[in-house]
Coordinates of C-alpha atoms in Angstrom, one line a residue:
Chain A
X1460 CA -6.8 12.0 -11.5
X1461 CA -9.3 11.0 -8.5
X1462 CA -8.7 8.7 -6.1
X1463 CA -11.2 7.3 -3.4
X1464 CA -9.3 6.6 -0.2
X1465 CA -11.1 4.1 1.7
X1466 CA -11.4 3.7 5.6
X1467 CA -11.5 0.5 6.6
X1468 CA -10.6 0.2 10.9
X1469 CA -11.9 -2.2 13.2
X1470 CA -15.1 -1.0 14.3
X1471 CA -15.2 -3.1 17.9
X1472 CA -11.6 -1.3 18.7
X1473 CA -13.1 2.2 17.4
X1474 CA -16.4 1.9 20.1
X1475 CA -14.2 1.1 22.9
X1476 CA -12.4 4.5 22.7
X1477 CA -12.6 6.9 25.7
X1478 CA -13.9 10.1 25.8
X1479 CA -10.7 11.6 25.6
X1480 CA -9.1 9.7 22.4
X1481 CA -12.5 9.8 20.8
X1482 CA -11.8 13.9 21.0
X1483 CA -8.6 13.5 20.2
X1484 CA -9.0 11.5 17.0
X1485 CA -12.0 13.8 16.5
X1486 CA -9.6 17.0 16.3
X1487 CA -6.8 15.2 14.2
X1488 CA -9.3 14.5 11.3
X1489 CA -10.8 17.8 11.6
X1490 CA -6.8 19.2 11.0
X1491 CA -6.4 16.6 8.2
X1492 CA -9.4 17.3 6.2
X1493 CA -8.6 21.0 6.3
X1494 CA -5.2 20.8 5.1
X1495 CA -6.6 18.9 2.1
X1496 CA -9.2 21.5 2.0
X1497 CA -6.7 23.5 1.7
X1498 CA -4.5 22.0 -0.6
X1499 CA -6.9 21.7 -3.4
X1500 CA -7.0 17.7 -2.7
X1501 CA -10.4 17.5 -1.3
X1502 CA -13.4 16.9 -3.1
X1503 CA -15.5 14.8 -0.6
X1504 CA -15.6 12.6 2.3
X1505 CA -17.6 11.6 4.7
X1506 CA -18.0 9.2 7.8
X1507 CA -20.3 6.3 7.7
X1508 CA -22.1 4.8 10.3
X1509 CA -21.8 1.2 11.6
X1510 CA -22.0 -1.5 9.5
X1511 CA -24.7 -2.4 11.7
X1512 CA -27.2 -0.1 10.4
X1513 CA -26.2 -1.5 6.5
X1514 CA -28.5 -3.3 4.1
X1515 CA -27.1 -5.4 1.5
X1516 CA -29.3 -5.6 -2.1
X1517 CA -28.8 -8.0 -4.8
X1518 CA -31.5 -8.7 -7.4
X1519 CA -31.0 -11.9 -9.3
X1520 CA -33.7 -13.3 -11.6
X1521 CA -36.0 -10.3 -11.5
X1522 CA -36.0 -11.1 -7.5
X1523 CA -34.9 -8.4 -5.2
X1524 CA -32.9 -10.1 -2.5
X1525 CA -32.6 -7.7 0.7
X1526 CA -30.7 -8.9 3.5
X1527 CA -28.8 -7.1 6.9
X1528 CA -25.5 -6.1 7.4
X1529 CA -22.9 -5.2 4.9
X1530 CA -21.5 -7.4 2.4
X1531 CA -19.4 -9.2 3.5
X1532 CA -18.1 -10.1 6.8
X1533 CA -14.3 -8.8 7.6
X1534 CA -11.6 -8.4 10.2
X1535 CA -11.8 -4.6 9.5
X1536 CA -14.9 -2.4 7.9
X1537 CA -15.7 0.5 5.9
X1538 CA -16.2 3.3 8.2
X1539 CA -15.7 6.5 6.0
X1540 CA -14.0 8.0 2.6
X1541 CA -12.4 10.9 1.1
X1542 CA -12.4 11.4 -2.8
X1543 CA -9.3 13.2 -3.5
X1544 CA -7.8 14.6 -6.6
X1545 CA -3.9 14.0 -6.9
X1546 CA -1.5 14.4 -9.9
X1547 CA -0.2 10.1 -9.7
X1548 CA -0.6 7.8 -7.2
X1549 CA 2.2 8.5 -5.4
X1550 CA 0.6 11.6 -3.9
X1551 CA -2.5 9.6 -3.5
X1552 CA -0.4 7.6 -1.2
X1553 CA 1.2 10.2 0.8
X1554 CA -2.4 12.1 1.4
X1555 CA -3.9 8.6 2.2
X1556 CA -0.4 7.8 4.8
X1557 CA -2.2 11.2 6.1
X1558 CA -5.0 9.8 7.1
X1559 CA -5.6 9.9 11.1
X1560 CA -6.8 6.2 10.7
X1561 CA -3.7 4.8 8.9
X1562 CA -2.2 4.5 12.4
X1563 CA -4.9 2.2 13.4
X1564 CA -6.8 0.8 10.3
X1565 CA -6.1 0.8 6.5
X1566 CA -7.0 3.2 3.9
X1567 CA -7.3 1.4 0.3
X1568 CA -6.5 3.6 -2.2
X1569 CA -8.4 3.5 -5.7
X1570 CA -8.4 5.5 -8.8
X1571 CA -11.8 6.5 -9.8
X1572 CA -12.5 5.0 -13.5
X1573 CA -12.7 7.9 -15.9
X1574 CA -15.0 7.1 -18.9
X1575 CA -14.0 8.1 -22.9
Chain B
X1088 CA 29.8 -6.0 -38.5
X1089 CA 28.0 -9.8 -37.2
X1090 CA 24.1 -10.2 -35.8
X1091 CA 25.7 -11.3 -32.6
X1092 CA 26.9 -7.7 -32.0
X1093 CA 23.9 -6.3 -32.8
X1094 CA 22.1 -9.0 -30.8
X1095 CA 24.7 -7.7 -27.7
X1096 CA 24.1 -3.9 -28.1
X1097 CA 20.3 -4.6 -28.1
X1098 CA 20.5 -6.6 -24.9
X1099 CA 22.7 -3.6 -23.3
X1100 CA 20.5 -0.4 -24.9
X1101 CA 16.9 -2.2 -24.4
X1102 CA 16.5 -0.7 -21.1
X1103 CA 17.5 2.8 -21.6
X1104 CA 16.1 3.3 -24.6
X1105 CA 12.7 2.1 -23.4
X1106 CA 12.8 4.5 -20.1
X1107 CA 13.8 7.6 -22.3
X1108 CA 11.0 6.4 -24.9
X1109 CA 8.4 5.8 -22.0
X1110 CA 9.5 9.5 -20.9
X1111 CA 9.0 10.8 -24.6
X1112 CA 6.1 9.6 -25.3
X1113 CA 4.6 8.9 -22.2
X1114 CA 2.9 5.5 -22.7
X1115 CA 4.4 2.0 -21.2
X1116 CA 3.1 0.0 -23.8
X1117 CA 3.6 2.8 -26.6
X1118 CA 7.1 3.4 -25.8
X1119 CA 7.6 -0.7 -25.8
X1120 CA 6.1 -1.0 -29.4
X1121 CA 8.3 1.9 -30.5
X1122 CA 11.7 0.1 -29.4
X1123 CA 10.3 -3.5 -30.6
X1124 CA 10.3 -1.0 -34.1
X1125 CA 13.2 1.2 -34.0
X1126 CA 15.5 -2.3 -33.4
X1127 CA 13.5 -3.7 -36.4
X1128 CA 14.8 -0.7 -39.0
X1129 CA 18.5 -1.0 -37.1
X1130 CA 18.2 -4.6 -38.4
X1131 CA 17.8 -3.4 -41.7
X1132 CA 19.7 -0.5 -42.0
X1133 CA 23.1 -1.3 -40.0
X1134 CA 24.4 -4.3 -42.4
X1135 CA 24.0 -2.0 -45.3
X1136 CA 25.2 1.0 -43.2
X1137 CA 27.2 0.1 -40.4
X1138 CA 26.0 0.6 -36.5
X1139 CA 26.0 4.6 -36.3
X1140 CA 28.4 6.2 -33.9
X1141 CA 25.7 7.1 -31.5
X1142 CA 23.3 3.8 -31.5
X1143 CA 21.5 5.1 -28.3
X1144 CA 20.4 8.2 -30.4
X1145 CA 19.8 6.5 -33.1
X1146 CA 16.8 4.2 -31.8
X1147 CA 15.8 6.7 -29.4
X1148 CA 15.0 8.8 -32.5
X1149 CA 13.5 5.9 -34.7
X1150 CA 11.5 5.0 -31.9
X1151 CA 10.1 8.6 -30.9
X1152 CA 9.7 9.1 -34.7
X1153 CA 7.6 5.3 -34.9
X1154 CA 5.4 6.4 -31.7
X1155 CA 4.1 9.5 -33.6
X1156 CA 3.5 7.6 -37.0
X1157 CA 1.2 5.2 -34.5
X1158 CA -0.2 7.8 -32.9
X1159 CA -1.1 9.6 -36.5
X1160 CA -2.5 6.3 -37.7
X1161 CA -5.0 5.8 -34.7
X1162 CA -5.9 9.3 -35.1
X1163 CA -6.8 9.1 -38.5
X1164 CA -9.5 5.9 -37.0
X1165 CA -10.6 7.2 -33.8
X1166 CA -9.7 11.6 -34.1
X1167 CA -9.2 11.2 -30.3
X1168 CA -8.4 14.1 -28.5
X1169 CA -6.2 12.4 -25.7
X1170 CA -4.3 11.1 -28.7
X1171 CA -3.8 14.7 -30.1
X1172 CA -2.5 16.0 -26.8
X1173 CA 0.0 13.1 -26.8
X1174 CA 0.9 13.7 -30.5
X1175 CA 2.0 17.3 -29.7
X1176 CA 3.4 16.5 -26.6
X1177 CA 5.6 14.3 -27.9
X1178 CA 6.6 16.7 -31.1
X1179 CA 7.7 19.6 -29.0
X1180 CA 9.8 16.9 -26.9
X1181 CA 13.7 17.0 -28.0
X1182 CA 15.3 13.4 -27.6
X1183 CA 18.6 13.4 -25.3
X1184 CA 22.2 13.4 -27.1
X1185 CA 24.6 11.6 -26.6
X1186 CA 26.3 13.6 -24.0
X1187 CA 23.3 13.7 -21.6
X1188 CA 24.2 10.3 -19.9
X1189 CA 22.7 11.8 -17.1
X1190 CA 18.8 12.3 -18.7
X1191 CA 19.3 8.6 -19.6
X1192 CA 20.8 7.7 -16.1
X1193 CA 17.7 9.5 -14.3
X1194 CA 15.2 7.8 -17.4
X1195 CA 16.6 4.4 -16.3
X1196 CA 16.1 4.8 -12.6
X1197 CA 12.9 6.3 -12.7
X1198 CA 12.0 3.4 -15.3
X1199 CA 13.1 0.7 -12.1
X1200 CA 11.2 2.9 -9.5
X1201 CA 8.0 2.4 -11.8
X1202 CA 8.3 -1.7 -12.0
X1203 CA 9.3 -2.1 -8.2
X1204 CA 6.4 0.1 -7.6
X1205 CA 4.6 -1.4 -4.1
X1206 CA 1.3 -1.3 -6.4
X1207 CA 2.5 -4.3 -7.9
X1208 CA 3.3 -7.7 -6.0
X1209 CA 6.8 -8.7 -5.6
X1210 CA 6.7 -10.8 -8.6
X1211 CA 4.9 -8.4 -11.0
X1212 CA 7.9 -5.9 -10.0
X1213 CA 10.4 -8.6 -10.7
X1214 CA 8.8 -9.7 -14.0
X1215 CA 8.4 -6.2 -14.9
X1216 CA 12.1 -4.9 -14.1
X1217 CA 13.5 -7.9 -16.0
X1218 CA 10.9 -7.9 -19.2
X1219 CA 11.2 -3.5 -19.1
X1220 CA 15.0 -2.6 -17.6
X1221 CA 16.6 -5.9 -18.5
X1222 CA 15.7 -6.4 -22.0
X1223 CA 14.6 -10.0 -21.6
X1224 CA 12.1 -11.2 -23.8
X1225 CA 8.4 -12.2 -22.4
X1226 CA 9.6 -16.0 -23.0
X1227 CA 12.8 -15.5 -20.9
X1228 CA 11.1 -14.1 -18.3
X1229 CA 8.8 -16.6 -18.1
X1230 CA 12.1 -18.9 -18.0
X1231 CA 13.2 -17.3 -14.9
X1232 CA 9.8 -17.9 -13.3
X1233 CA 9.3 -21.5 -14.1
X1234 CA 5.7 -20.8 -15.7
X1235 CA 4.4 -20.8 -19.1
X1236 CA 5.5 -17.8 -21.9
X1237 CA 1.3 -16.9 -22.4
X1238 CA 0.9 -17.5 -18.0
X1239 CA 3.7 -14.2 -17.5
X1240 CA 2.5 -12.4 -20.7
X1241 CA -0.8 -12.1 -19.0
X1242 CA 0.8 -11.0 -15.6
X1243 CA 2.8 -8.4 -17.9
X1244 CA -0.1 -7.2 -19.6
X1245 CA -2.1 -6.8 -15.9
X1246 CA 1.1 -5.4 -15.0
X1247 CA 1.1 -2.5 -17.4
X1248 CA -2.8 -2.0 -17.3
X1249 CA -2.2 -0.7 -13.7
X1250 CA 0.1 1.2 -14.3
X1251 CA -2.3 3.4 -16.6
X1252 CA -5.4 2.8 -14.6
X1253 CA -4.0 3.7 -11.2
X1254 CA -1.5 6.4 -12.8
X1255 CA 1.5 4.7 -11.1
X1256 CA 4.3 7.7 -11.5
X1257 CA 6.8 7.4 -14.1
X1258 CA 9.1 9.3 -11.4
X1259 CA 11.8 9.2 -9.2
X1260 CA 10.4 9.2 -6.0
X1261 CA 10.4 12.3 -3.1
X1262 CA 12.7 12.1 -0.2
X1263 CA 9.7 11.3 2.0
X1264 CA 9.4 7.6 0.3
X1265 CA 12.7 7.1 -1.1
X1266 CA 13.9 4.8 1.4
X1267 CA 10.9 3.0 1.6
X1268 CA 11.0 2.8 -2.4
X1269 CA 14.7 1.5 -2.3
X1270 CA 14.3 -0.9 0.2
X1271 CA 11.1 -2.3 -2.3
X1272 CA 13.9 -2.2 -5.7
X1273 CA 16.4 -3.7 -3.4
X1274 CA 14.1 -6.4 -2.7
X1275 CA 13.3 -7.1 -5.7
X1276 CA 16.9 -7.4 -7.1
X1277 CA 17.8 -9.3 -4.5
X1278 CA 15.2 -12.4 -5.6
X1279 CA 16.0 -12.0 -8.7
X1280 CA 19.4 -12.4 -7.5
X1281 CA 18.6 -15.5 -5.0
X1282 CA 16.3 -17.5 -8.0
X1283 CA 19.8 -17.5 -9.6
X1284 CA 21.8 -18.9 -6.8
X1285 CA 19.8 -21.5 -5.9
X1286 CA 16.8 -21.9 -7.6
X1287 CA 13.4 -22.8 -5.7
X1288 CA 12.8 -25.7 -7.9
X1289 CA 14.2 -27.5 -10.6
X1290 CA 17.4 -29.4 -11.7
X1291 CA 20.0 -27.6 -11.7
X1292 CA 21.1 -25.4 -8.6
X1293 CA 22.2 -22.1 -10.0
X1294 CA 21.0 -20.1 -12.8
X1295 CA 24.2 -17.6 -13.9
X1296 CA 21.9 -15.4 -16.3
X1297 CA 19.9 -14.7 -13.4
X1298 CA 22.8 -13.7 -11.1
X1299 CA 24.1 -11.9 -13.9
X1300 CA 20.9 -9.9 -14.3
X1301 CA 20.5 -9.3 -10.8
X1302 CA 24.5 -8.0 -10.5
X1303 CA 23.8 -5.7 -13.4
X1304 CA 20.7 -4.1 -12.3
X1305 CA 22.4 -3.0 -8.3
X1306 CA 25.7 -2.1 -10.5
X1307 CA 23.4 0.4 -12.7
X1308 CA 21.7 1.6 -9.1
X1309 CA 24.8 1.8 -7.3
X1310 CA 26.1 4.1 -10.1
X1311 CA 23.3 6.0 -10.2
X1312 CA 22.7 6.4 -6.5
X1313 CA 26.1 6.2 -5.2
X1314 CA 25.2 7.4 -1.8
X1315 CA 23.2 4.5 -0.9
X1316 CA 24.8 2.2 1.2
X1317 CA 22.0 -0.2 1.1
X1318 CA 22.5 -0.6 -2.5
X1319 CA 26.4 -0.9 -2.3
X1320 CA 25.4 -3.3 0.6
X1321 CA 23.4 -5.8 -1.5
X1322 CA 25.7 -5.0 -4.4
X1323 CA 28.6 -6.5 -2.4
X1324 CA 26.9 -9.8 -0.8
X1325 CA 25.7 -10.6 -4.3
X1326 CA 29.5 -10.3 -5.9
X1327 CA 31.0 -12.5 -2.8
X1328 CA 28.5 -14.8 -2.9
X1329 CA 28.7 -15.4 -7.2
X1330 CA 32.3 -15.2 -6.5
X1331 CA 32.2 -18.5 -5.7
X1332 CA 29.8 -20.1 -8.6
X1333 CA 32.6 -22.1 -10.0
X1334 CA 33.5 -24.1 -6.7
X1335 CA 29.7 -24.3 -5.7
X1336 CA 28.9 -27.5 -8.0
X1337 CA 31.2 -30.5 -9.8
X1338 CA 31.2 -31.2 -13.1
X1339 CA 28.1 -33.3 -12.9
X1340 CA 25.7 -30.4 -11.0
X1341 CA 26.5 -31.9 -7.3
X1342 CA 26.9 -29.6 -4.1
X1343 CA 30.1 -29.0 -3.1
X1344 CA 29.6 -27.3 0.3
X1345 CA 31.6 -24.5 1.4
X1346 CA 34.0 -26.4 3.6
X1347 CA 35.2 -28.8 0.4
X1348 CA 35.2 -26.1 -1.7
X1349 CA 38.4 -25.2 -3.6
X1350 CA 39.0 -21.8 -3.0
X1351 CA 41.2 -21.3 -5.7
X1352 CA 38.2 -21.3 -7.8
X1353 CA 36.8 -18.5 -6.2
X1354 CA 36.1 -15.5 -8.9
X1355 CA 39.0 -13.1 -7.0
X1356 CA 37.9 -9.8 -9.2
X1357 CA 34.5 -10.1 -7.6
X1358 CA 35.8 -11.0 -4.5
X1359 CA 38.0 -7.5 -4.6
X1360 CA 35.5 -5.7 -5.8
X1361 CA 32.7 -7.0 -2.7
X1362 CA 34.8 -6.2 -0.4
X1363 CA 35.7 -2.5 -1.2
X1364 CA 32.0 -2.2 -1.4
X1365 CA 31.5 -4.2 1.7
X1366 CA 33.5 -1.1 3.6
X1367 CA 31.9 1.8 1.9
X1368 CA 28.3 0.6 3.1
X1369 CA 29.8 -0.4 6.3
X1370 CA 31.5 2.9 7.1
X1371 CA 28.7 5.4 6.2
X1372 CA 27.8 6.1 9.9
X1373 CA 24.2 5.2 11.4
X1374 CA 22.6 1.3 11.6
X1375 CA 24.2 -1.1 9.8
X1376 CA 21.8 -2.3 6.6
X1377 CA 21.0 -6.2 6.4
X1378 CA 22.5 -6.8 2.8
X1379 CA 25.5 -5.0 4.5
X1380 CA 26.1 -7.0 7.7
X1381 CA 25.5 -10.1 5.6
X1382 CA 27.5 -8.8 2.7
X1383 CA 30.5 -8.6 6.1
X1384 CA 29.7 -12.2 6.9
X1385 CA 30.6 -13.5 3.3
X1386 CA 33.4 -10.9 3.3
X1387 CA 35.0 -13.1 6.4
X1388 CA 34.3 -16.1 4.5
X1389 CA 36.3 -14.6 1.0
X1390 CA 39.0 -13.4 3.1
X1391 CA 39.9 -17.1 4.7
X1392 CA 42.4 -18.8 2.4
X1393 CA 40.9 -22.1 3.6
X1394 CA 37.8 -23.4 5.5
X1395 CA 40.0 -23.6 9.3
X1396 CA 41.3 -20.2 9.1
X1397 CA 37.5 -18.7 9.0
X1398 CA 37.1 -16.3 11.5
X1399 CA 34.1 -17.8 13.2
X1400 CA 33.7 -16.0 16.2
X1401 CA 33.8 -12.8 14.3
X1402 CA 30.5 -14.4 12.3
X1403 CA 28.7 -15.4 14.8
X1404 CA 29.0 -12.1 16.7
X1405 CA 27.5 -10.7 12.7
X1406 CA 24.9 -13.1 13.2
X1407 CA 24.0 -11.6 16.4
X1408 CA 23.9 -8.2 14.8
X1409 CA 21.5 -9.1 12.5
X1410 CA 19.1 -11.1 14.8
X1411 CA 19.2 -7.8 16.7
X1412 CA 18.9 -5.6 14.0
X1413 CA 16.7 -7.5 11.6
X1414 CA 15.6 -10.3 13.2
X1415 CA 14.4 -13.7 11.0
X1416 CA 14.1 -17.7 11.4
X1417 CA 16.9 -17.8 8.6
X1418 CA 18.8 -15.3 10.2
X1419 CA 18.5 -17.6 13.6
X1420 CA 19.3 -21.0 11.2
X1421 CA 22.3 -19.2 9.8
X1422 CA 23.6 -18.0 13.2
X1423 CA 23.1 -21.2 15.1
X1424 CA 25.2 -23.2 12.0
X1425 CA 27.6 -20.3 13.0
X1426 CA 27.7 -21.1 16.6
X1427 CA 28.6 -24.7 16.5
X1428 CA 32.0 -23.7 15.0
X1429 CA 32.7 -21.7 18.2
X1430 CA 30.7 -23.6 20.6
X1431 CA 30.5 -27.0 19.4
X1432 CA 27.7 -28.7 18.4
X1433 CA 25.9 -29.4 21.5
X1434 CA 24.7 -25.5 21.7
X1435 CA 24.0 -25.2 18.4
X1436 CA 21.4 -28.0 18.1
X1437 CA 20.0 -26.3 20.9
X1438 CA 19.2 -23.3 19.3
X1439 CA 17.8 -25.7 15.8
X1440 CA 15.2 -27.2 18.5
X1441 CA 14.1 -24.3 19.3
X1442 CA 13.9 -23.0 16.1
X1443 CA 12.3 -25.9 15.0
X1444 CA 9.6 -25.8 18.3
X1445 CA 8.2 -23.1 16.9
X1446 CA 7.6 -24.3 13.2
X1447 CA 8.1 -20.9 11.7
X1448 CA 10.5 -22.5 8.9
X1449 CA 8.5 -25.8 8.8
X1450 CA 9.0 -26.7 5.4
X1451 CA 12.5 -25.5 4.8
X1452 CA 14.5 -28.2 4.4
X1453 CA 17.7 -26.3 5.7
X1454 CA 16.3 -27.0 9.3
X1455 CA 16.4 -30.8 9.0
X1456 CA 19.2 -30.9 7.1
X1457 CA 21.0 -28.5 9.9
X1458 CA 20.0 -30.5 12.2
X1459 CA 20.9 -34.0 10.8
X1460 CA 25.1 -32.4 10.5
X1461 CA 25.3 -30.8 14.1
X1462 CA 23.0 -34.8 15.5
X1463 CA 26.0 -36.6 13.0
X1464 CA 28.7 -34.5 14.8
X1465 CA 27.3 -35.6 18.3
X1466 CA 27.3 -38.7 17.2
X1467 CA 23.7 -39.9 17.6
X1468 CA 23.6 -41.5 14.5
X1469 CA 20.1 -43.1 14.1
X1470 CA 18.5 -39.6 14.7
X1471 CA 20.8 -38.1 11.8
X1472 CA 19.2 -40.2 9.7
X1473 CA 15.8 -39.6 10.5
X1474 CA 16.7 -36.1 10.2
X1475 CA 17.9 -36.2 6.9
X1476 CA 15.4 -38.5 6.3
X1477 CA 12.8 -35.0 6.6
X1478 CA 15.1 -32.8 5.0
X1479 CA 15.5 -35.1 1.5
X1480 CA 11.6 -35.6 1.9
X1481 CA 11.0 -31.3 1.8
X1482 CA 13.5 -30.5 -0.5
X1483 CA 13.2 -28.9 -3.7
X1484 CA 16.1 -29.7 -5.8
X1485 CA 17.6 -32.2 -6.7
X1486 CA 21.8 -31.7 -6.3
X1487 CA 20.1 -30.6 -2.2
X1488 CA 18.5 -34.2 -2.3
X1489 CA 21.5 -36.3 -3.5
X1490 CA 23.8 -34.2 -1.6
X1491 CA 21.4 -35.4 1.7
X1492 CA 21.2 -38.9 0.5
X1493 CA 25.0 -39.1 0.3
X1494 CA 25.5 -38.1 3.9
X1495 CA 22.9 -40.6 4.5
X1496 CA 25.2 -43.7 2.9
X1497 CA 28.1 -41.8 5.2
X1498 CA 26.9 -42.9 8.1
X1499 CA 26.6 -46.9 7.0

């Protein structure tokens, strides 16, 4: 079973880190993602940049309907992922209660549809 | 042999049949088509044949033996291979006899861990636990909720799609969440529990099937878990609390509060039994749980042979306990009720008005109605009144509302 762990934090908070805790966080993903790595958990992430530099596209009517920033407007956004596979959801959980930004933000956890 | 016995054994087997079938064949809604069937061929069968020694086995073995005969038939339609897996996976599964109590005991609480899952909201888990564990029909369940049999049948239905889709663990789970797990099944019980005692809405003021339901599930946890004190905890403040059911109303469904009550009318079994549990949860060493400091605070109540001899100063120091421990604005409400039996009104009206500064329980009509007794007891009549005046205007049920208006005619 797959699961995409979502990283939703508070982008404002994340900027006005210093140096130091910027490194800091830095080095405890680096650590997380290679435990997964190692674990046989991992099968991709990434970090995304600022909803700032996001495009939003809808096409209704035929019409393509391009507008700035992300969808929608929240307290917290989408700053990165990891796709994981994990035998129930209950690991899902303790891999995503892993996550370096759990402490801060929140990591939404959802299975990956499997088609057939 | 009468339908009412088999009616009763059904009730009492639903739930562990259902986990040991949901382990068997490894599908929710299978597992709860299978035991709908295997109690349809006991209906049959037992008049002509009599319940069999071991009934347990018995529908365990119908019901594994239905789930395959489904599965066969959807083969033959669809020849999926998922289906195939299943259909040998459940073959080369042996159902339990009748001396493994314990694979049933561990079926059954991994069954409860499943529908208190935190996937689910509080009253998916609830509905789930009482439709899956309990045995109550879908319609009985919607009962306990106050909503309509096809509203909760929907809910059940989301309920159990998630539980697929997001492969919520049929499983016990690992000492790394257990608490946290507990504490969610406790929770859960507990409302259950509390729906009973006094209902949110409604006309009447307790519901005893609920309480019942509620006492049986933590009895089955305590059992199985005997080394939780959180669970002998809640187990005891729900037994010294429906202890005293039978005083809590008259004949025609008004309050009687506790002071009036007559304590010989007071379920003394329960009581015994609360209390023994009340000092195993209390003497496991380590923080106090809630259920088990409030479970202490009815305990001082049960004890008291009548309402003067209650050992108030005792409570409120509990109270202060939990406000330290597990701080809440009921918790605060409770302990400031508490304090104007040690300190007199004056104090305690203090602590309501700054309760009620702060609108956290705005709402609750306990706060007015609070209020209203400790402004009587002082003597400022016309402000009573007012007060309960906002309480009867906020609250819920009717026995609280008459039992408001009556103090209300008190005071002339």
């Amino acid at each position: 079973m797959q699961y995409l762990l979502l990283i939703y934090e508070n982008e404002a908070e994340g900027a006005a880190r210093d140096a130091a805790a910027m490194s800091a966080m830095m080095s405890e993903y680096g650590a997380f993602t290679q435990s997964i790595v190692q674990s046989g958990n991992f099968k991709a992430g990434d970090a995304l940049q600022k909803t700032s530099t996001a495009t939003t596209v809808r096409v209704r009517g035929g019409k393509t309907l391009t507008t700035d920033g992300p969808f929608a407007e929240t307290r917290e956004q989408l700053g990165g992922y990891y796709l994981i596979e994990a035998k129930d959801l209950d690991e899902a959980i303790g891999i995503a209660e892993r996550v370096p930004s759990a402490k801060t933000g929140s990591i939404e956890v959802r299975p990956i549809f499997v088609y057939g | 042999m009468r339908t009412g016995d088999i009616e009763r054994l059904f009730r009492d087997e639903a739930g562990r049949v259902l986990a040991t079938l949901i382990r068997l064949v490894g599908d929710f809604d299978l597992a709860e088509d299978a035991l709908q069937e295997s109690f349809k061929a006991a209906i049959e069968q037992w008049p002509a044949t009599g319940i069999p020694a071991n009934p347990r086995a018995f529908l365990v073995s119908v019901g594994r033996n239905k789930a395959i005969d489904r599965l066969r038939r959807g083969i033959l339609f669809r020849a999926k291979q998922r289906d195939l897996e299943i259909e040998a996976a459940i073959s080369a599964q042996i159902a339990p006899t009748d001396d493994e109590d314990t694979v049933f005991g561990d079926d059954i609480l991994r069954l409860i861990f499943t529908c208190c899952h935190p996937a689910f909201n509080i009253e998916a888990q609830v509905a789930l636990t009482l439709r899956a564990v309990c045995g109550l029909s879908t319609e009985a369940v919607a009962r306990a909720f106050l909503v309509g049999e096809e509203t909760m049948a929907q809910r059940l239905v989301r309920a159990k799609k998630k539980i697929r889709a997001a492969k919520i663990p049929y499983a016990t789970p690992g000492p790394a969440m257990l608490e946290e797990r507990i504490d969610g099944v406790l929770a859960a019980i507990y409302l259950v529990f509390s729906e009973g005692y006094a209902g949110t809405s409604g006309a009447s003021l307790m519901r005893e099937d609920l309480a019942l339901e509620a006492i049986r599930l933590a009895r089955l946890l305590d059992a199985l878990m005997p080394r939780m004190p959180a669970v002998a905890g809640l187990l005891a403040l729900m037994l010294l609390h429906h202890a005293r059911r039978a005083a809590r109303t008259t004949a025609d469904g008004d309050i009687v509060l506790l002071e009036d009550q007559d304590r010989g009318l007071w379920d003394q079994a329960a009581i015994a039994e609360g209390l023994a549990l009340v000092d195993r949860a209390l003497r496991v060493p380590g923080r106090p749980g809630a259920y088990a400091v409030q479970a202490a605070i009815a305990a001082l109540h049960a004890r008291a042979r009548h309402h003067a001899a209650t050992d108030w100063p005792q409570i409120v120091g509990l109270y202060e306990v939990l406000l330290r421990l597990y701080p809440s604005p009921v918790v605060e409400l409770n302990h400031a009720a508490a304090v104007a039996m040690v300190d007199g009104p004056a104090r305690a009206l203090a602590l309501v008005d700054a309760l009620d500064a702060r609108r956290t329980l705005a709402g609750y009509h306990l706060v007015p109605a609070v209020r209203a007794d400790l402004l009587r007891r002082l003597g400022r009549r016309d402000e009573a009144v007012a007060a309960y005046r906002a309480a009867i205007a906020i609250a819920k049920l009717a026995p609280e509302r008459r039992l408001l208006a009556k103090r209300i005619a008190e005071l002339g």
